[in-house]
């Protein structure tokens, strides 16, 4: 499939990589780009040989936010009528295999929100995160006021959302937004290594792990633990559980078959 605003490739026959590709606009996210991103991720999710996905941008920008030029003339009837954001930005939430955000450069507004919709963020040391929508007379609209406080706590989320300031990669890692920070020229190597590690595990277990961690943000503790416990029990019905434990006991490498 050919795309206009993204490129896609498969690495090592098992990692699906989507690169946002509107360099002149610092990867500002327009509707077409979000349609393409959703379609590409869904195609990778449906491909049995893909075990993990990466969403990335350029060295200068992961994404500088929603496309302000496109939004500037819209009124309420346009955005409500077309169900702006909900219509296509949230496709990524339906992806069941792990998705890593490889973030370099500007990661602002909708860009930061997109990165937070991924399962975890690995940041280059030049990354700059922020929710600057307040400067435009609006607020974050793709989950920023909800996912950011869950990631970094209320104080820092309020600070970022109300001042519109950017935070650098070290602050983002300290605050819990990025899982690790690496040198910018090592970003893709590091993210790919993490993705390949995930691909080596059984897909049923990685999908269950993702589903269970995500449930922590959707439920109370008792319900979340019950959800985890049932998935944990269910995995004992898989060949991969037999294989993983037999491999450990017999001191050999496991060969998971996703069944
Ligand atoms: N939308 C559209 N175009 C954008 C853009 C955006 N979000 N961000 C940057 N661009 C464009 C600029 O207009 C510029 O285009 P031209 O060369 O045609 O003028 C080009 O990208 C390069 O940008 P700058 O010249 O501004 O580059 P810079 O290095 O001086 O500054 C920046 C970089 C600090 C990221 C600055 O571009 C900026 O502040 N961008 C806007 C960030 C922002 O406000 N994001 C939030 C958008 S609203 C949102 O996302 C809503 C939501 O929650 C869903």
Short mmCIF file of C-alpha atoms and ligand atoms in Angstrom, two decimals:
data_model
loop_
_atom_site.label_atom_id
_atom_site.label_comp_id
_atom_site.label_asym_id
_atom_site.label_seq_id
_atom_site.Cartn_x
_atom_site.Cartn_y
_atom_site.Cartn_z
CA UNK A 1 0.00 0.00 0.00
CA UNK A 2 1.32 3.47 -0.80
CA UNK A 3 0.86 6.44 1.48
CA UNK A 4 1.31 10.20 1.05
CA UNK A 5 2.01 11.40 4.60
CA UNK A 6 3.72 8.39 6.17
CA UNK A 7 6.19 5.73 5.10
CA UNK A 8 6.14 2.15 6.30
CA UNK A 9 8.68 -0.64 6.40
CA UNK A 10 9.18 -3.99 8.04
CA UNK A 11 12.44 -4.67 9.85
CA UNK A 12 13.82 -8.20 10.37
CA UNK A 13 10.56 -9.56 8.95
CA UNK A 14 8.78 -8.87 12.26
CA UNK A 15 8.83 -5.20 13.34
CA UNK A 16 6.41 -2.85 11.55
CA UNK A 17 7.70 0.72 11.42
CA UNK A 18 5.59 3.78 10.58
CA UNK A 19 7.46 7.03 9.95
CA UNK A 20 5.44 10.25 9.96
CA UNK A 21 6.47 12.12 6.85
CA UNK A 22 5.44 15.76 6.53
CA UNK A 23 8.91 17.22 7.07
CA UNK A 24 8.11 20.79 5.94
CA UNK A 25 5.31 21.00 8.53
CA UNK A 26 7.32 19.25 11.28
CA UNK A 27 4.95 16.28 10.87
CA UNK A 28 1.88 18.32 11.81
CA UNK A 29 -0.96 15.82 12.03
CA UNK A 30 -3.75 16.33 9.51
CA UNK A 31 -6.76 14.09 8.91
CA UNK A 32 -5.22 12.27 5.97
CA UNK A 33 -2.07 11.48 7.92
CA UNK A 34 -4.11 10.12 10.81
CA UNK A 35 -6.19 7.99 8.38
CA UNK A 36 -2.98 6.60 6.92
CA UNK A 37 -1.40 5.96 10.32
CA UNK A 38 -4.49 4.08 11.49
CA UNK A 39 -4.62 2.00 8.30
CA UNK A 40 -0.91 1.15 8.49
CA UNK A 41 -1.07 0.12 12.15
CA UNK A 42 -4.18 -1.99 11.54
CA UNK A 43 -2.48 -3.74 8.64
CA UNK A 44 0.58 -4.52 10.79
CA UNK A 45 -1.68 -5.66 13.65
CA UNK A 46 -3.42 -8.11 11.32
CA UNK A 47 -0.15 -9.49 9.92
CA UNK A 48 0.78 -12.62 11.92
CA UNK A 49 4.50 -12.20 11.32
CA UNK A 50 4.55 -8.74 12.95
CA UNK A 51 5.15 -8.87 16.71
CA UNK A 52 5.69 -5.20 17.53
CA UNK A 53 5.30 -1.79 15.90
CA UNK A 54 7.23 1.47 16.07
CA UNK A 55 5.85 4.94 15.35
CA UNK A 56 8.49 7.56 14.71
CA UNK A 57 9.08 10.91 13.01
CA UNK A 58 12.18 12.77 11.87
CA UNK A 59 15.21 13.80 13.90
CA UNK A 60 13.78 17.34 14.12
CA UNK A 61 10.20 16.42 14.97
CA UNK A 62 8.20 13.43 16.07
CA UNK A 63 5.19 15.69 15.45
CA UNK A 64 4.62 19.38 16.27
CA UNK A 65 0.93 18.83 16.93
CA UNK A 66 -2.35 18.83 15.08
CA UNK A 67 -2.25 20.80 11.82
CA UNK A 68 -2.97 24.38 12.94
CA UNK A 69 -3.33 25.61 9.35
CA UNK A 70 -6.10 23.08 8.73
CA UNK A 71 -7.87 23.83 12.03
CA UNK A 72 -7.65 27.63 11.87
CA UNK A 73 -10.88 28.19 9.91
CA UNK A 74 -12.95 25.44 11.51
CA UNK A 75 -15.96 26.21 13.67
CA UNK A 76 -17.91 24.10 16.13
CA UNK A 77 -20.11 22.54 13.45
CA UNK A 78 -17.02 21.41 11.52
CA UNK A 79 -15.27 19.72 14.42
CA UNK A 80 -18.35 18.34 16.18
CA UNK A 81 -20.04 17.39 12.93
CA UNK A 82 -17.00 15.49 11.64
CA UNK A 83 -16.19 14.08 15.09
CA UNK A 84 -12.69 15.56 14.84
CA UNK A 85 -10.06 13.48 16.70
CA UNK A 86 -12.48 10.70 17.69
CA UNK A 87 -13.10 9.75 14.04
CA UNK A 88 -9.59 8.59 13.21
CA UNK A 89 -6.98 9.53 15.86
CA UNK A 90 -8.11 6.83 18.23
CA UNK A 91 -7.64 3.92 15.81
CA UNK A 92 -4.33 3.36 17.59
CA UNK A 93 -6.24 2.47 20.77
CA UNK A 94 -7.64 -0.61 19.02
CA UNK A 95 -4.19 -1.96 18.13
CA UNK A 96 -3.54 -5.10 20.19
CA UNK A 97 0.15 -5.71 19.58
CA UNK A 98 2.71 -3.46 21.34
CA UNK A 99 3.45 -0.06 19.77
CA UNK A 100 6.58 1.90 20.76
CA UNK A 101 6.91 5.64 20.12
CA UNK A 102 10.47 6.54 19.06
CA UNK A 103 10.55 10.27 19.78
CA UNK A 104 13.15 12.69 18.52
CA UNK A 105 12.84 16.49 18.40
CA UNK A 106 9.51 18.30 18.87
CA UNK A 107 6.74 16.19 20.37
CA UNK A 108 4.05 18.76 21.00
CA UNK A 109 0.29 19.01 21.35
CA UNK A 110 -1.33 16.24 19.32
CA UNK A 111 2.17 14.84 18.73
CA UNK A 112 2.69 14.33 22.45
CA UNK A 113 -0.83 12.92 22.68
CA UNK A 114 -0.10 10.49 19.86
CA UNK A 115 3.12 9.39 21.58
CA UNK A 116 1.15 8.84 24.80
CA UNK A 117 -1.36 6.66 22.91
CA UNK A 118 1.54 4.35 22.10
CA UNK A 119 2.45 1.77 24.75
CA UNK A 120 5.70 3.40 25.78
CA UNK A 121 7.97 6.20 24.67
CA UNK A 122 11.71 5.94 24.10
CA UNK A 123 13.08 9.46 23.73
CA UNK A 124 16.17 10.79 21.99
CA UNK A 125 18.17 13.25 24.06
CA UNK A 126 16.99 16.10 21.79
CA UNK A 127 13.29 15.39 22.39
CA UNK A 128 11.06 18.24 23.57
CA UNK A 129 7.64 17.41 24.96
CA UNK A 130 4.78 19.80 25.58
CA UNK A 131 1.08 20.58 25.36
CA UNK A 132 1.12 24.17 24.02
CA UNK A 133 -2.56 24.29 22.94
CA UNK A 134 -3.31 26.98 25.55
CA UNK A 135 -1.30 29.41 23.40
CA UNK A 136 -3.81 28.84 20.58
CA UNK A 137 -6.87 29.51 22.71
CA UNK A 138 -7.77 25.84 23.04
CA UNK A 139 -6.88 22.88 25.28
CA UNK A 140 -5.38 19.50 24.38
CA UNK A 141 -8.04 17.51 22.54
CA UNK A 142 -6.55 14.08 21.91
CA UNK A 143 -6.29 12.91 25.49
CA UNK A 144 -3.53 15.21 26.76
CA UNK A 145 -5.39 16.38 29.85
CA UNK A 146 -6.12 12.73 30.74
CA UNK A 147 -3.04 10.71 29.77
CA UNK A 148 -0.45 13.31 30.80
CA UNK A 149 -1.54 13.46 34.47
CA UNK A 150 -1.69 9.67 34.54
CA UNK A 151 1.90 9.60 33.27
CA UNK A 152 3.52 12.50 35.14
CA UNK A 153 1.10 13.37 37.97
CA UNK A 154 -1.17 16.36 38.44
CA UNK A 155 1.42 19.00 39.33
CA UNK A 156 3.59 18.62 36.26
CA UNK A 157 0.62 18.02 33.96
CA UNK A 158 -1.01 21.26 35.16
CA UNK A 159 2.31 23.08 34.79
CA UNK A 160 2.72 21.88 31.19
CA UNK A 161 -0.90 22.31 30.10
CA UNK A 162 -1.37 25.73 31.72
CA UNK A 163 1.99 27.31 30.80
CA UNK A 164 2.42 25.57 27.45
CA UNK A 165 6.15 25.19 28.17
CA UNK A 166 8.25 22.38 26.74
CA UNK A 167 10.16 19.85 28.81
CA UNK A 168 13.34 18.18 27.66
CA UNK A 169 13.98 14.44 27.45
CA UNK A 170 15.64 14.16 30.88
CA UNK A 171 12.71 15.87 32.60
CA UNK A 172 10.31 13.65 30.65
CA UNK A 173 12.14 10.53 31.78
CA UNK A 174 12.33 11.71 35.41
CA UNK A 175 8.61 12.46 35.31
CA UNK A 176 7.73 9.03 33.89
CA UNK A 177 6.60 10.13 30.43
CA UNK A 178 9.54 8.52 28.61
CA UNK A 179 10.72 5.05 29.61
CA UNK A 180 14.33 5.77 28.56
CA UNK A 181 16.46 8.47 26.98
CA UNK A 182 19.14 7.60 24.44
CA UNK A 183 21.54 9.54 22.23
CA UNK A 184 19.73 10.83 19.17
CA UNK A 185 21.94 8.87 16.77
CA UNK A 186 21.21 5.64 18.68
CA UNK A 187 17.44 6.12 18.92
CA UNK A 188 16.30 3.73 16.20
CA UNK A 189 18.90 1.08 17.15
CA UNK A 190 17.68 1.13 20.75
CA UNK A 191 13.98 1.12 19.85
CA UNK A 192 14.47 -1.64 17.32
CA UNK A 193 16.34 -3.73 19.88
CA UNK A 194 13.43 -3.32 22.31
CA UNK A 195 10.94 -4.20 19.57
CA UNK A 196 12.91 -7.30 18.55
CA UNK A 197 13.07 -8.42 22.16
CA UNK A 198 9.26 -8.14 22.36
CA UNK A 199 8.91 -10.04 19.06
CA UNK A 200 10.86 -12.97 20.53
CA UNK A 201 8.12 -13.55 23.11
CA UNK A 202 4.76 -15.17 22.41
CA UNK A 203 2.25 -12.78 20.88
CA UNK A 204 -0.59 -14.03 23.07
CA UNK A 205 1.44 -13.11 26.15
CA UNK A 206 2.59 -9.70 24.83
CA UNK A 207 -0.98 -8.80 23.84
CA UNK A 208 -2.29 -9.94 27.21
CA UNK A 209 0.43 -7.96 29.01
CA UNK A 210 -0.48 -4.80 27.07
CA UNK A 211 -4.20 -5.32 27.68
CA UNK A 212 -3.65 -5.89 31.37
CA UNK A 213 -1.37 -2.86 31.94
CA UNK A 214 -3.85 -0.69 30.02
CA UNK A 215 -6.64 -1.95 32.27
CA UNK A 216 -4.82 -0.33 35.20
CA UNK A 217 -5.93 3.03 33.77
CA UNK A 218 -9.53 2.01 33.17
CA UNK A 219 -10.56 0.32 36.42
CA UNK A 220 -10.24 0.23 40.19
CA UNK A 221 -7.52 -1.91 41.77
CA UNK A 222 -9.67 -4.94 42.65
CA UNK A 223 -11.23 -5.11 39.18
CA UNK A 224 -7.86 -4.56 37.54
CA UNK A 225 -6.26 -7.33 39.57
CA UNK A 226 -9.13 -9.67 38.76
CA UNK A 227 -8.69 -8.85 35.06
CA UNK A 228 -4.97 -9.58 35.33
CA UNK A 229 -5.56 -12.81 37.28
CA UNK A 230 -7.99 -14.17 34.68
CA UNK A 231 -5.62 -13.38 31.79
CA UNK A 232 -2.77 -14.94 33.79
CA UNK A 233 -4.87 -18.08 34.31
CA UNK A 234 -5.90 -18.10 30.63
CA UNK A 235 -2.29 -18.10 29.46
CA UNK A 236 -1.86 -21.51 31.12
CA UNK A 237 -4.09 -22.81 28.31
CA UNK A 238 -1.49 -21.85 25.69
CA UNK A 239 1.28 -23.88 24.09
CA UNK A 240 3.56 -20.90 24.67
CA UNK A 241 3.27 -21.27 28.47
CA UNK A 242 4.30 -24.94 28.19
CA UNK A 243 7.13 -23.99 25.84
CA UNK A 244 8.39 -21.04 27.92
CA UNK A 245 8.50 -23.00 31.17
CA UNK A 246 9.91 -26.18 29.58
CA UNK A 247 12.64 -24.08 27.95
CA UNK A 248 13.54 -22.57 31.32
CA UNK A 249 13.58 -25.92 33.11
CA UNK A 250 15.72 -27.50 30.37
CA UNK A 251 18.02 -24.48 30.05
CA UNK A 252 17.30 -23.83 26.38
CA UNK A 253 15.92 -20.87 24.38
CA UNK A 254 12.14 -20.85 24.08
CA UNK A 255 10.59 -21.08 20.64
CA UNK A 256 7.16 -19.50 20.93
CA UNK A 257 4.50 -20.33 18.32
CA UNK A 258 1.80 -17.78 19.24
CA UNK A 259 -0.67 -20.46 20.15
N1 LIG B 1 0.59 22.76 12.41
C1 LIG B 1 0.86 23.23 11.18
N2 LIG B 1 2.08 23.65 10.79
C2 LIG B 1 3.07 23.59 11.70
C3 LIG B 1 2.86 23.14 13.00
C4 LIG B 1 1.55 22.71 13.34
N3 LIG B 1 1.24 22.20 14.56
N4 LIG B 1 4.02 23.22 13.68
C5 LIG B 1 4.94 23.71 12.82
N5 LIG B 1 4.36 23.94 11.62
C6 LIG B 1 4.99 24.48 10.41
C7 LIG B 1 5.25 25.96 10.55
O1 LIG B 1 4.08 26.68 10.21
C8 LIG B 1 6.35 26.14 9.54
O2 LIG B 1 5.80 26.17 8.24
P1 LIG B 1 6.32 27.29 7.17
O3 LIG B 1 7.78 26.93 6.96
O4 LIG B 1 5.48 27.03 5.97
O5 LIG B 1 6.14 28.62 7.82
C9 LIG B 1 7.14 24.85 9.66
O6 LIG B 1 6.27 23.89 10.26
C10 LIG B 1 8.38 24.99 10.54
O7 LIG B 1 7.94 25.56 11.77
P2 LIG B 1 8.68 26.82 12.45
O8 LIG B 1 9.20 27.73 11.40
O9 LIG B 1 7.72 27.39 13.43
O10 LIG B 1 9.90 26.07 13.16
P3 LIG B 1 10.66 26.49 14.50
O11 LIG B 1 11.80 25.54 14.61
O12 LIG B 1 10.90 27.95 14.56
O13 LIG B 1 9.60 26.19 15.69
C11 LIG B 1 7.97 24.84 16.87
C12 LIG B 1 9.21 24.87 15.93
C13 LIG B 1 8.36 25.39 18.24
C14 LIG B 1 7.54 23.39 16.97
C15 LIG B 1 6.85 25.73 16.27
O14 LIG B 1 6.67 25.35 14.90
C16 LIG B 1 5.54 25.60 16.96
O15 LIG B 1 5.33 26.18 18.00
N6 LIG B 1 4.59 24.84 16.35
C17 LIG B 1 3.25 24.69 16.87
C18 LIG B 1 3.19 23.78 18.08
C19 LIG B 1 1.76 23.70 18.61
O16 LIG B 1 1.16 24.68 18.98
N7 LIG B 1 1.21 22.46 18.64
C20 LIG B 1 -0.12 22.21 19.13
C21 LIG B 1 -1.10 22.20 17.97
S1 LIG B 1 -2.79 22.14 18.47
C22 LIG B 1 -3.11 20.50 18.83
O17 LIG B 1 -2.24 19.65 18.71
C23 LIG B 1 -4.52 20.16 19.25
C24 LIG B 1 -4.70 18.82 19.83
O18 LIG B 1 -4.52 18.59 21.00
C25 LIG B 1 -5.17 17.71 19.00
#
